[in-house]
Coordinates of C-alpha atoms in Angstrom, one line a residue:
X1 CA 0.0 0.0 0.0
X2 CA 1.1 3.5 -0.7
X3 CA 1.1 6.2 2.0
X4 CA 2.0 6.3 5.7
X5 CA 1.1 3.2 7.8
X6 CA 1.6 3.3 11.6
X7 CA 2.1 0.3 13.8
X8 CA 3.4 -0.4 17.3
X9 CA 7.0 0.2 16.1
X10 CA 6.6 3.5 14.2
X11 CA 5.4 4.6 10.8
X12 CA 6.2 3.0 7.4
X13 CA 6.3 5.5 4.5
X14 CA 6.0 4.3 1.0
X15 CA 5.6 6.4 -2.2
X16 CA 5.8 5.8 -5.9
X17 CA 8.2 8.4 -7.5
X18 CA 9.8 7.0 -10.6
X19 CA 12.6 8.9 -12.2
X20 CA 13.5 10.8 -9.0
X21 CA 17.2 11.1 -7.8
X22 CA 16.3 11.3 -4.1
X23 CA 13.1 11.3 -2.0
X24 CA 12.9 12.5 1.6
X25 CA 10.1 12.6 4.1
X26 CA 9.9 15.9 6.1
X27 CA 8.4 15.1 9.5
X28 CA 6.7 18.1 11.3
X29 CA 6.3 21.7 10.4
X30 CA 8.5 24.8 10.9
X31 CA 12.0 24.9 12.5
X32 CA 11.5 21.6 14.3
X33 CA 10.9 19.7 11.1
X34 CA 13.3 16.9 10.3
X35 CA 14.2 15.3 7.0
X36 CA 14.6 11.5 6.6
X37 CA 15.8 10.0 3.3
X38 CA 13.8 7.1 1.7
X39 CA 15.5 4.1 0.1
X40 CA 14.6 2.6 -3.3
X41 CA 12.0 -0.2 -2.7
X42 CA 11.9 -3.6 -4.5
X43 CA 9.2 -2.3 -6.9
X44 CA 10.5 -0.1 -9.7
X45 CA 10.0 3.6 -8.9
X46 CA 9.0 2.9 -5.3
X47 CA 10.7 4.5 -2.3
X48 CA 10.2 3.5 1.4
X49 CA 11.5 4.0 4.9
X50 CA 10.5 3.0 8.5
X51 CA 10.6 5.8 11.0
X52 CA 10.6 4.4 14.5
X53 CA 8.8 5.9 17.5
X54 CA 6.6 8.0 15.2
X55 CA 2.9 7.9 15.9
X56 CA -0.5 8.7 14.2
X57 CA -1.2 12.4 14.2
X58 CA 2.3 13.3 12.9
X59 CA 2.3 15.8 10.0
X60 CA 4.6 15.2 7.0
X61 CA 5.5 16.0 3.4
X62 CA 7.8 14.6 0.8
X63 CA 10.7 16.4 -0.8
X64 CA 11.7 15.3 -4.3
X65 CA 15.1 15.9 -5.8
X66 CA 16.1 17.7 -7.9
X67 CA 13.0 20.0 -7.4
X68 CA 13.5 20.2 -3.6
X69 CA 9.9 21.4 -3.1
X70 CA 8.0 19.8 -0.2
X71 CA 4.8 18.2 -1.3
X72 CA 1.9 16.5 0.4
X73 CA 1.6 12.7 0.0
X74 CA -0.4 11.7 -3.1
X75 CA -1.8 8.8 -1.1
X76 CA -2.4 10.9 2.0
X77 CA -5.1 9.6 4.4
X78 CA -5.9 13.1 5.6
X79 CA -5.2 16.7 4.7
X80 CA -6.2 18.6 7.9
X81 CA -5.4 22.0 6.3
X82 CA -6.7 21.2 2.8
X83 CA -5.0 20.5 -0.5
X84 CA -2.1 22.9 0.1
X85 CA -1.3 21.8 3.6
X86 CA 0.7 18.8 5.0
X87 CA -0.5 15.2 5.2
X88 CA -1.3 13.6 8.5
X89 CA -0.5 10.0 9.6
X90 CA -3.8 8.3 10.3
X91 CA -4.3 5.3 12.6
X92 CA -6.2 2.7 10.4
X93 CA -7.6 0.8 13.4
X94 CA -11.1 1.4 14.6
X95 CA -13.5 -0.3 17.0
X96 CA -15.8 -1.6 14.3
X97 CA -19.1 -3.2 15.3
X98 CA -20.3 -4.2 11.8
X99 CA -18.9 -7.7 11.5
X100 CA -22.5 -9.2 11.1
X101 CA -23.2 -6.9 8.1
X102 CA -23.1 -9.1 5.0
X103 CA -22.8 -6.3 2.4
X104 CA -25.4 -5.3 -0.2
X105 CA -27.3 -8.3 -1.6
X106 CA -28.8 -8.2 -5.1
X107 CA -32.4 -8.2 -3.9
X108 CA -34.1 -5.1 -2.5
X109 CA -31.7 -2.4 -3.3
X110 CA -33.0 1.2 -2.8
X111 CA -30.3 3.8 -3.3
X112 CA -30.2 7.2 -1.7
X113 CA -27.7 9.8 -3.0
X114 CA -26.4 12.4 -0.6
X115 CA -23.8 15.2 -0.5
X116 CA -22.3 15.3 3.0
X117 CA -21.8 19.1 3.0
X118 CA -25.5 19.9 2.2
X119 CA -27.3 16.9 3.7
X120 CA -27.5 18.9 7.0
X121 CA -27.1 22.4 8.2
X122 CA -23.8 21.5 9.8
X123 CA -22.4 19.6 6.8
X124 CA -20.5 17.0 8.7
X125 CA -20.3 13.2 9.0
X126 CA -21.6 13.4 12.6
X127 CA -24.6 15.5 11.6
X128 CA -25.4 13.2 8.7
X129 CA -25.0 10.2 11.0
X130 CA -27.8 11.5 13.2
X131 CA -30.3 11.1 10.3
X132 CA -29.3 7.5 9.4
X133 CA -32.4 6.2 11.3
X134 CA -34.6 8.4 9.1
X135 CA -33.2 6.8 6.0
X136 CA -33.6 3.3 7.4
X137 CA -37.3 4.1 8.2
X138 CA -37.8 5.4 4.7
X139 CA -36.6 2.1 3.3
X140 CA -33.2 2.9 2.0
X141 CA -30.7 0.0 1.7
X142 CA -27.8 1.7 -0.1
X143 CA -26.4 5.2 0.7
X144 CA -24.5 6.6 -2.2
X145 CA -22.1 9.4 -1.0
X146 CA -20.9 12.0 -3.5
X147 CA -17.1 12.2 -3.8
X148 CA -15.2 13.0 -0.6
X149 CA -11.6 12.7 -1.7
X150 CA -9.9 16.0 -0.6
X151 CA -10.8 18.8 -3.0
X152 CA -9.9 22.5 -3.1
X153 CA -11.6 25.1 -0.9
X154 CA -14.2 24.7 1.8
X155 CA -17.2 23.6 -0.3
X156 CA -17.8 21.8 -3.6
X157 CA -19.3 18.8 -5.2
X158 CA -16.0 16.8 -4.9
X159 CA -15.5 15.9 -8.6
X160 CA -12.3 18.0 -8.7
X161 CA -10.6 16.0 -5.9
X162 CA -6.8 15.6 -5.9
X163 CA -6.2 13.4 -2.8
X164 CA -8.2 10.3 -3.5
X165 CA -7.4 8.5 -0.2
X166 CA -8.1 11.5 2.1
X167 CA -11.7 12.1 3.2
X168 CA -12.5 15.9 2.8
X169 CA -11.4 17.7 5.9
X170 CA -14.4 20.0 6.0
X171 CA -16.7 17.0 6.7
X172 CA -14.7 15.9 9.7
X173 CA -11.9 13.4 10.4
X174 CA -11.6 9.9 8.9
X175 CA -12.8 8.4 12.2
X176 CA -16.0 10.4 11.8
X177 CA -16.5 8.8 8.4
X178 CA -15.9 5.4 9.9
X179 CA -18.5 6.0 12.6
X180 CA -21.0 7.0 9.8
X181 CA -20.4 3.7 7.9
X182 CA -20.5 1.6 11.1
X183 CA -23.8 3.1 12.2
X184 CA -25.3 2.6 8.7
X185 CA -24.3 -1.0 8.8
X186 CA -25.8 -1.4 12.2
X187 CA -29.1 -0.1 10.7
X188 CA -28.9 -2.6 7.8
X189 CA -27.7 -0.1 5.1
X190 CA -24.7 -0.3 2.9
X191 CA -22.5 2.7 1.9
X192 CA -21.0 3.2 -1.5
X193 CA -18.8 6.1 -2.6
X194 CA -18.9 8.1 -5.8
X195 CA -15.3 7.9 -7.1
X196 CA -13.7 9.9 -9.9
X197 CA -11.1 7.9 -11.7
X198 CA -11.5 9.8 -15.0
X199 CA -9.5 13.0 -14.1
X200 CA -7.8 14.9 -11.3
X201 CA -8.6 18.5 -10.2
X202 CA -6.2 21.3 -11.0
X203 CA -5.7 23.0 -7.6
X204 CA -3.4 21.1 -5.2
X205 CA -2.8 18.2 -7.6
X206 CA 0.7 16.8 -6.7
X207 CA 0.4 13.4 -8.4
X208 CA 2.1 14.5 -11.7
X209 CA 5.1 15.8 -9.7
X210 CA 5.7 12.3 -8.4
X211 CA 5.0 10.4 -11.7
X212 CA 5.4 12.2 -15.0
X213 CA 3.3 9.6 -16.8
X214 CA 0.1 10.4 -14.9
X215 CA -1.5 11.8 -18.0
X216 CA -1.2 10.5 -21.5
X217 CA -1.9 12.0 -25.0
X218 CA -5.6 11.2 -25.4
X219 CA -8.2 14.0 -25.0
X220 CA -11.1 13.9 -22.6
X221 CA -13.8 16.2 -21.3
X222 CA -11.3 17.6 -18.7
X223 CA -8.3 18.1 -20.9
X224 CA -5.8 15.2 -21.3
X225 CA -7.0 11.9 -20.1
X226 CA -5.3 10.0 -17.2
X227 CA -2.8 7.5 -18.5
X228 CA -3.9 3.9 -18.2
X229 CA -2.5 2.4 -21.4
X230 CA 0.4 4.4 -22.8
X231 CA 4.1 4.1 -22.0
X232 CA 4.7 3.8 -18.3
X233 CA 1.0 3.6 -17.3
X234 CA 1.7 1.3 -14.2
X235 CA 1.8 4.1 -11.6
X236 CA -1.6 5.5 -12.6
X237 CA -3.2 2.1 -12.8
X238 CA -1.7 1.1 -9.5
X239 CA -3.0 4.3 -7.9
X240 CA -6.6 3.5 -9.0
X241 CA -6.5 -0.2 -8.0
X242 CA -5.0 0.5 -4.6
X243 CA -7.5 3.3 -4.0
X244 CA -10.4 1.0 -4.6
X245 CA -9.1 -1.6 -2.2
X246 CA -8.3 1.0 0.4
X247 CA -11.9 2.3 0.7
X248 CA -13.2 -1.2 1.2
X249 CA -10.5 -2.4 3.5
X250 CA -9.9 0.6 5.8
X251 CA -13.2 2.5 5.6
X252 CA -15.5 -0.7 5.3
X253 CA -17.3 0.8 2.3
X254 CA -19.6 -1.5 0.4
X255 CA -18.9 -0.5 -3.2
X256 CA -18.6 2.4 -5.6
X257 CA -20.4 4.5 -8.2
X258 CA -17.8 5.1 -10.9
X259 CA -18.2 8.6 -12.4
X260 CA -18.2 9.3 -16.1
X261 CA -16.6 6.0 -17.1
X262 CA -16.8 6.9 -20.8
X263 CA -13.8 9.3 -20.1
X264 CA -11.7 6.6 -18.5
X265 CA -9.6 5.9 -21.6
X266 CA -8.1 2.4 -21.5
X267 CA -7.6 0.1 -24.5
X268 CA -5.6 -2.4 -22.5
X269 CA -6.8 -5.8 -21.2
X270 CA -7.9 -6.0 -18.5
X271 CA -9.6 -2.6 -18.3
X272 CA -8.4 -0.6 -15.3
X273 CA -12.0 -0.7 -13.9
X274 CA -12.0 -4.5 -14.1
X275 CA -8.7 -4.5 -12.1
X276 CA -10.1 -2.0 -9.6
X277 CA -13.4 -4.0 -9.2
X278 CA -11.4 -7.2 -8.6
X279 CA -9.1 -5.6 -6.0
X280 CA -12.2 -4.2 -4.2
X281 CA -13.9 -7.6 -4.1
X282 CA -10.7 -9.2 -2.8
X283 CA -10.5 -6.6 0.0
X284 CA -14.2 -7.2 0.8
X285 CA -13.7 -10.9 1.5
X286 CA -17.1 -12.6 2.0
X287 CA -18.9 -9.3 2.0
X288 CA -21.1 -8.5 -1.1
X289 CA -20.2 -5.3 -2.9
X290 CA -22.3 -3.2 -5.1
X291 CA -20.5 -1.5 -8.1
X292 CA -22.4 1.0 -10.2
X293 CA -21.2 2.9 -13.3
X294 CA -22.2 6.1 -14.9
X295 CA -21.8 5.9 -18.6
X296 CA -23.3 8.7 -20.8
X297 CA -23.1 6.6 -24.1
X298 CA -24.9 3.8 -22.3
X299 CA -22.5 1.0 -23.1
X300 CA -24.2 -2.0 -21.6
X301 CA -21.0 -4.0 -21.8
X302 CA -19.8 -2.5 -18.5
X303 CA -22.5 -4.5 -16.7
X304 CA -21.7 -7.8 -18.3
X305 CA -19.3 -10.3 -16.7
X306 CA -15.6 -10.3 -17.7
X307 CA -16.1 -13.7 -19.2
X308 CA -18.4 -12.1 -21.8
X309 CA -16.1 -9.2 -22.6
X310 CA -17.6 -6.9 -20.0
X311 CA -16.2 -4.9 -17.1
X312 CA -18.2 -6.7 -14.4
X313 CA -20.0 -3.9 -12.6
X314 CA -23.4 -4.7 -11.1
X315 CA -25.5 -1.8 -12.5
X316 CA -25.6 1.3 -14.7
X317 CA -27.3 4.7 -14.2
X318 CA -30.2 4.9 -16.7
X319 CA -30.3 8.4 -18.1
X320 CA -32.9 7.3 -20.7
X321 CA -35.5 6.7 -18.0
X322 CA -34.8 10.1 -16.4
X323 CA -34.9 12.0 -19.7
X324 CA -38.2 10.4 -20.8
X325 CA -39.7 11.0 -17.4
X326 CA -38.6 14.6 -17.3
X327 CA -40.1 15.4 -20.7
X328 CA -43.3 13.7 -19.6
X329 CA -43.3 15.9 -16.5
X330 CA -42.3 19.2 -18.0
X331 CA -43.0 19.0 -21.7
X332 CA -39.5 20.5 -22.3
X333 CA -37.7 18.5 -24.9
X334 CA -34.8 20.9 -25.6
X335 CA -31.0 20.3 -25.6
X336 CA -30.1 16.7 -24.7
X337 CA -33.8 16.0 -24.1
X338 CA -34.7 16.6 -27.7
X339 CA -34.8 12.9 -28.6
X340 CA -37.5 12.1 -26.1
X341 CA -41.2 12.5 -26.5
X342 CA -42.2 11.9 -22.8
X343 CA -44.7 9.2 -23.9
X344 CA -45.7 6.2 -22.0
X345 CA -44.2 3.9 -24.7
X346 CA -40.7 5.3 -23.9
X347 CA -41.1 4.6 -20.2
X348 CA -42.5 1.2 -21.0
X349 CA -39.4 0.4 -23.1
X350 CA -37.2 1.5 -20.2
X351 CA -39.2 -0.8 -17.9
X352 CA -38.9 -3.7 -20.3
X353 CA -35.3 -3.2 -21.6
X354 CA -33.4 -0.8 -19.4
X355 CA -32.1 1.6 -21.9
X356 CA -34.4 3.2 -24.6
X357 CA -31.4 3.8 -26.9
X358 CA -29.6 0.6 -27.8
X359 CA -27.8 1.6 -31.0
X360 CA -30.4 3.9 -32.6
X361 CA -29.4 7.2 -34.0
X362 CA -29.3 9.9 -31.4
X363 CA -30.1 13.2 -33.1
X364 CA -28.6 15.4 -30.3
X365 CA -25.2 13.9 -30.9
X366 CA -25.8 12.8 -34.5
X367 CA -24.5 9.3 -33.9
X368 CA -25.7 6.0 -32.5
X369 CA -26.4 5.7 -28.8
X370 CA -26.3 2.8 -26.5
X371 CA -25.8 -1.0 -26.9
X372 CA -28.2 -3.9 -26.6
X373 CA -29.2 -4.9 -23.0
X374 CA -30.5 -8.3 -23.8
X375 CA -29.9 -10.7 -20.9
X376 CA -29.3 -8.0 -18.3
X377 CA -31.7 -8.1 -15.3
X378 CA -33.9 -5.2 -14.4
X379 CA -31.8 -4.6 -11.3
X380 CA -28.9 -3.8 -13.5
X381 CA -30.4 -0.4 -14.3
X382 CA -30.6 2.5 -11.7
X383 CA -33.6 4.7 -12.4
X384 CA -34.3 8.2 -10.9
X385 CA -36.2 11.4 -11.3
X386 CA -33.6 13.5 -9.5
X387 CA -29.9 13.3 -9.0
X388 CA -27.1 15.8 -8.5
X389 CA -26.3 16.3 -12.2
X390 CA -29.8 16.5 -13.5
X391 CA -31.0 19.0 -10.9
X392 CA -28.1 21.3 -11.5
X393 CA -28.1 20.8 -15.3
X394 CA -31.5 22.6 -15.3
X395 CA -29.6 25.8 -14.4
X396 CA -31.2 27.0 -11.2
X397 CA -31.1 23.6 -9.4
X398 CA -34.9 23.7 -8.7
X399 CA -36.6 20.6 -7.4
X400 CA -39.0 18.9 -9.7
X401 CA -42.0 19.3 -7.3
X402 CA -41.8 23.1 -7.6
X403 CA -42.3 23.1 -11.4
X404 CA -44.5 20.1 -12.4
X405 CA -48.1 18.9 -11.9
X406 CA -48.2 17.2 -8.5
X407 CA -50.4 14.3 -9.7
X408 CA -48.2 13.4 -12.5
X409 CA -45.1 13.6 -10.3
X410 CA -46.7 11.2 -7.8
X411 CA -47.6 8.8 -10.7
X412 CA -44.0 8.8 -12.0
X413 CA -42.6 8.5 -8.5
X414 CA -44.7 5.3 -8.2
X415 CA -43.3 4.0 -11.5
X416 CA -39.7 4.8 -10.4
X417 CA -40.1 3.1 -7.0
X418 CA -42.1 0.1 -8.1
X419 CA -40.4 -0.8 -11.4
X420 CA -38.2 -3.8 -11.6
X421 CA -35.1 -1.6 -11.9
X422 CA -33.1 -0.3 -8.9
X423 CA -34.6 3.0 -7.7
X424 CA -32.5 6.0 -6.6
X425 CA -33.6 9.0 -4.6
X426 CA -31.7 12.2 -4.2
X427 CA -31.4 13.8 -0.7
X428 CA -34.6 15.5 0.4
X429 CA -36.6 14.3 -2.7
X430 CA -38.6 12.0 -0.4
X431 CA -40.2 15.0 1.4
X432 CA -40.3 17.5 -1.5
X433 CA -37.4 19.5 0.0
X434 CA -37.4 23.2 -0.7
X435 CA -33.6 23.3 -0.9
X436 CA -32.4 23.4 -4.5
X437 CA -29.2 21.7 -5.7
X438 CA -27.2 24.0 -7.9
X439 CA -23.6 23.7 -8.9
X440 CA -21.1 25.1 -6.4
X441 CA -17.4 25.2 -6.1
X442 CA -14.7 27.0 -4.0
X443 CA -11.8 27.2 -6.4
X444 CA -10.4 30.5 -5.1
X445 CA -10.6 34.0 -6.6
X446 CA -8.2 33.2 -9.5
X447 CA -10.5 30.5 -10.9
X448 CA -13.9 31.7 -9.7
X449 CA -14.6 33.6 -12.9
X450 CA -13.5 30.7 -15.1
X451 CA -15.8 28.3 -13.2
X452 CA -18.7 30.6 -13.5
X453 CA -18.2 31.2 -17.2
X454 CA -17.7 27.5 -17.8
X455 CA -21.0 26.7 -16.1
X456 CA -22.9 29.4 -18.1
X457 CA -21.3 28.1 -21.3
X458 CA -22.5 24.6 -20.6
X459 CA -26.1 25.8 -20.0
X460 CA -26.2 27.7 -23.3
X461 CA -27.5 24.5 -24.9
X462 CA -30.9 25.3 -23.3
X463 CA -32.6 28.0 -25.3
X464 CA -33.9 29.6 -22.0
X465 CA -30.3 30.3 -21.1
X466 CA -29.1 31.4 -24.5
X467 CA -29.1 35.2 -23.8
X468 CA -26.5 36.9 -21.6
X469 CA -29.2 38.3 -19.4
X470 CA -30.6 34.8 -18.7
X471 CA -27.1 33.5 -17.9
X472 CA -26.5 36.4 -15.5
X473 CA -29.4 35.1 -13.4
X474 CA -27.8 31.7 -12.9
X475 CA -26.5 30.9 -9.4
X476 CA -22.9 31.9 -9.0
X477 CA -21.0 28.6 -8.3
X478 CA -18.4 30.4 -6.1
X479 CA -20.8 32.4 -4.0
X480 CA -21.3 31.1 -0.4
X481 CA -25.0 31.8 -0.7
X482 CA -25.3 29.3 -3.6
X483 CA -23.9 26.6 -1.3
X484 CA -26.1 27.7 1.6
X485 CA -29.3 27.5 -0.6
X486 CA -28.6 23.8 -1.2
X487 CA -28.6 22.8 2.5
X488 CA -31.5 20.6 3.6
X489 CA -33.9 21.8 6.2
X490 CA -34.9 18.7 8.1
X491 CA -37.5 20.5 10.2
X492 CA -39.7 21.2 7.2
X493 CA -40.7 17.5 7.0
X494 CA -43.4 18.2 9.6
X495 CA -45.3 20.7 7.4
X496 CA -48.4 19.1 5.7
X497 CA -47.1 19.3 2.1
X498 CA -43.8 17.8 3.0
X499 CA -45.3 15.1 5.3
X500 CA -47.6 13.9 2.6
X501 CA -44.7 13.5 0.2
X502 CA -42.7 11.6 2.8
X503 CA -45.7 9.3 3.4
X504 CA -45.9 8.6 -0.4
X505 CA -42.3 7.6 -0.6
X506 CA -42.4 5.5 2.6
X507 CA -45.6 3.7 1.5
X508 CA -44.2 2.9 -2.0
X509 CA -41.0 1.5 -0.6
X510 CA -42.9 -0.5 1.9
X511 CA -45.1 -1.9 -0.9
X512 CA -41.9 -2.7 -2.9
X513 CA -40.4 -4.4 0.1
X514 CA -43.4 -6.3 1.5
X515 CA -45.6 -7.2 -1.4
X516 CA -45.0 -10.9 -2.2
X517 CA -44.9 -10.3 -5.9
X518 CA -43.6 -6.7 -6.4
X519 CA -41.0 -7.3 -3.7
X520 CA -39.3 -10.0 -5.7
X521 CA -38.3 -7.4 -8.4
X522 CA -38.7 -9.8 -11.3
X523 CA -36.1 -12.2 -9.8
X524 CA -36.5 -16.0 -9.2
X525 CA -38.8 -16.7 -12.1
X526 CA -41.1 -13.7 -11.7
X527 CA -41.7 -12.1 -15.1
X528 CA -42.2 -8.4 -15.5
X529 CA -43.4 -6.8 -18.7
X530 CA -44.9 -3.5 -19.8
X531 CA -47.0 -2.1 -22.6
X532 CA -48.6 1.2 -23.6
X533 CA -52.3 1.2 -24.5
X534 CA -52.1 4.8 -25.7
X535 CA -49.4 7.5 -25.6
X536 CA -50.5 8.3 -22.1
X537 CA -51.2 4.9 -20.5
X538 CA -48.7 2.4 -19.1
X539 CA -49.4 -1.1 -17.8
X540 CA -46.9 -3.0 -15.8
X541 CA -47.8 -6.7 -15.0
X542 CA -46.0 -8.5 -12.2
X543 CA -46.6 -12.2 -12.6
X544 CA -46.5 -14.2 -9.5
X545 CA -44.9 -17.6 -9.0
X546 CA -48.1 -19.3 -10.3
X547 CA -48.2 -17.7 -13.8
X548 CA -51.5 -15.9 -14.1
X549 CA -52.5 -16.7 -10.6
X550 CA -54.0 -14.8 -7.7
X551 CA -50.7 -13.3 -6.6
X552 CA -50.3 -11.2 -9.9
X553 CA -50.2 -7.4 -9.7
X554 CA -50.9 -4.6 -12.1
X555 CA -49.3 -1.2 -11.9
X556 CA -51.4 1.3 -14.1
X557 CA -49.8 4.7 -14.8
X558 CA -51.8 7.3 -16.6
X559 CA -50.1 10.5 -17.8
X560 CA -53.3 11.9 -19.3
X561 CA -57.0 12.3 -18.6
X562 CA -59.4 9.9 -16.9
X563 CA -59.7 6.7 -19.0
X564 CA -62.0 3.7 -18.4
X565 CA -62.1 1.2 -21.3
X566 CA -65.3 -0.7 -21.7
X567 CA -63.1 -3.7 -22.3
X568 CA -59.4 -4.1 -22.6
X569 CA -57.6 -5.8 -25.5
X570 CA -54.3 -5.4 -23.7
X571 CA -53.2 -8.9 -22.7
X572 CA -51.3 -7.7 -19.7
X573 CA -54.5 -6.5 -18.2
X574 CA -56.3 -9.8 -18.3
X575 CA -57.2 -10.8 -14.7
X576 CA -56.4 -14.3 -13.5
X577 CA -59.1 -17.0 -14.1
X578 CA -61.9 -16.7 -11.6
X579 CA -60.8 -13.2 -10.5
X580 CA -61.2 -9.6 -11.3
X581 CA -59.0 -6.6 -10.4
X582 CA -59.5 -4.6 -7.3
X583 CA -57.7 -1.4 -6.3
X584 CA -55.1 -1.8 -3.5
X585 CA -53.1 1.4 -3.8
X586 CA -53.5 4.8 -5.5
X587 CA -51.2 7.8 -5.9
X588 CA -54.4 9.9 -5.9
X589 CA -55.1 9.0 -2.2
X590 CA -55.8 12.2 -0.1
X591 CA -53.0 11.1 2.3
X592 CA -50.6 12.0 -0.5
X593 CA -52.4 15.2 -1.6
X594 CA -54.6 13.6 -4.2
X595 CA -58.3 14.0 -4.9
X596 CA -59.3 10.5 -3.8
X597 CA -58.6 7.0 -4.8
X598 CA -60.9 5.6 -7.5
X599 CA -61.1 2.1 -8.9
X600 CA -63.0 0.4 -11.6
X601 CA -66.8 0.4 -11.5
X602 CA -68.7 -2.9 -11.2
X603 CA -68.6 -4.7 -14.5
X604 CA -65.6 -2.7 -15.8
X605 CA -62.1 -4.3 -15.7
X606 CA -59.9 -1.2 -15.3
X607 CA -60.0 2.5 -14.5
X608 CA -57.1 4.9 -15.2
X609 CA -57.5 8.1 -13.1
X610 CA -55.9 11.2 -14.7
X611 CA -52.2 11.8 -13.8
X612 CA -52.1 9.0 -11.3
X613 CA -50.8 5.5 -10.7
X614 CA -52.7 2.7 -9.2
X615 CA -51.8 -0.8 -8.1
X616 CA -54.4 -3.6 -8.7
X617 CA -54.5 -7.1 -7.2
X618 CA -56.9 -10.0 -8.0
X619 CA -60.1 -10.5 -6.1
X620 CA -62.0 -13.7 -6.4
X621 CA -65.3 -13.4 -8.3
X622 CA -68.3 -14.3 -6.2
X623 CA -69.6 -17.8 -6.6
X624 CA -72.8 -18.2 -8.6
X625 CA -75.7 -20.3 -7.4
X626 CA -75.5 -23.7 -9.2
X627 CA -78.2 -24.4 -11.8
X628 CA -80.7 -27.1 -10.7
X629 CA -80.3 -30.4 -12.6
X630 CA -84.0 -30.6 -13.4
X631 CA -87.0 -28.4 -13.0
X632 CA -89.3 -29.4 -10.2
X633 CA -92.8 -30.4 -11.0
X634 CA -95.2 -27.5 -10.6
X635 CA -97.5 -27.8 -7.6
X636 CA -101.2 -28.0 -8.5
X637 CA -103.1 -25.0 -7.7
X638 CA -105.7 -25.6 -4.9
X639 CA -109.3 -26.0 -6.1
X640 CA -111.7 -23.4 -4.9
X641 CA -115.3 -24.6 -4.8
X642 CA -118.0 -22.1 -5.6
X643 CA -120.6 -21.6 -3.0

């Protein structure tokens, strides 16, 4: 392992610095600092030294010859003063209590994305830890934490990190993060980390000073791509692989969300992500990990096993589902939403197949998009209505509930949380939080203007931000008030509007978890299909273990007006033999702010309330009186004698 590792004898320092004439570790700060030379290690380019009687808490830097500049450790476990300060030796031991936690199983995953700095008013691990019971009661099983590797400034999203092994100092110390993970495990929730292996930030980035081959010659969205397959690519590959193992081993994390994998340029075999995933699984031992990838081109090969030429991750973010749902909610099909009509048929395709685009021409990019998903399970696709990117990419960071019809939002929330895919909620979405989520970064005065201009330039793709006047109204990423406006207010959950939204999400996740058919998520022989009756209607049929039996379920989603067919030619809507459908749940229930749950009238098979979703289950038809075998002889009428 790279970095500083303390034990009972002292601290072992090990760093990769190929091509350097001499490497020293500077212990301490100021006049009392002392320099200790490192020796060449067995591995090419590696340097190491044991410093006896040194303990955790010591501050240090490395000095590289011939530059003679003191630099923080690229594999630092903590940067108490930020990216420009010294590294701190961290004790890796912790009084863990999570031995019984088995990891994240395939069944029942419900992901909750959060940003530590805005999840609470305090913006710390300890403050976030206090709300873990709330997430457990909601029905969350996987907490996805946005990047925490040390990044510049006092606030940011974390995607410009430069010390991948060091939890951001503004959220607390590494032991605070360990307590957060330990408590989550005690409550039955796993924790995965969003990791950025596609680029490094600019401010405070020391890694290229230690290894000149950190970057290669291939372009990426963030300048030159990191080097995983050119020349001496071993240092960069080793850095990624060791980092993946570190988070699992020392912080007890349960997996990763790999950011923007399309910009991880690697033509070698195995792919660096395959190596990182394998190292993480070895570090996990018997614990089940959960590995998710973001991939804008929607390359389904990432979710296929390595034996089939894949990378071997467990799931992929499904942007197609989000884009189709957003157009259905807002009617705005501009910029990268232009290829979506927002019709039920698109959402039906996402329920059936995962991705909508599987090689078709994508007009926005004028090229094919996606790859076939045949053979991949529904749980291999993570679906969402909100996430950090999609909220901020709308410019102002406004929450969906503030700008769409409430009934339609409840209906699509039901589809998101009950579909056979893996649902993801973004922090505060479950109670219709008022806090927006805009882009914010603290890059210093020198770069503040560049960041602001870059964000405005990205949003020019939306016609509503094409004019300079409109772009001037965008939140300033560097302004402290932009960051403050994104912090959640947990007290607002008690207000009626927010309490109703919270009840909706809790009830849906309970239905997903407890219903004997929906809860199986299409696994173990349960078949899930979907079809659109019209452009506005969606039918999802959950078949029980007894095909066409009394444990079937229907999810009916209507994105239009009231609709009650006299009879249905849709085969998915056929009730099991001897049964008819009855209403068991409705998004239009007054408890959620609806007008009242309505089911089919007697003699009618189905009813689709406007802008609503309903769940139907079979009810046995009443038994009819049996027909007599033969008609009884008529009784003779009594004779009446005349007087």
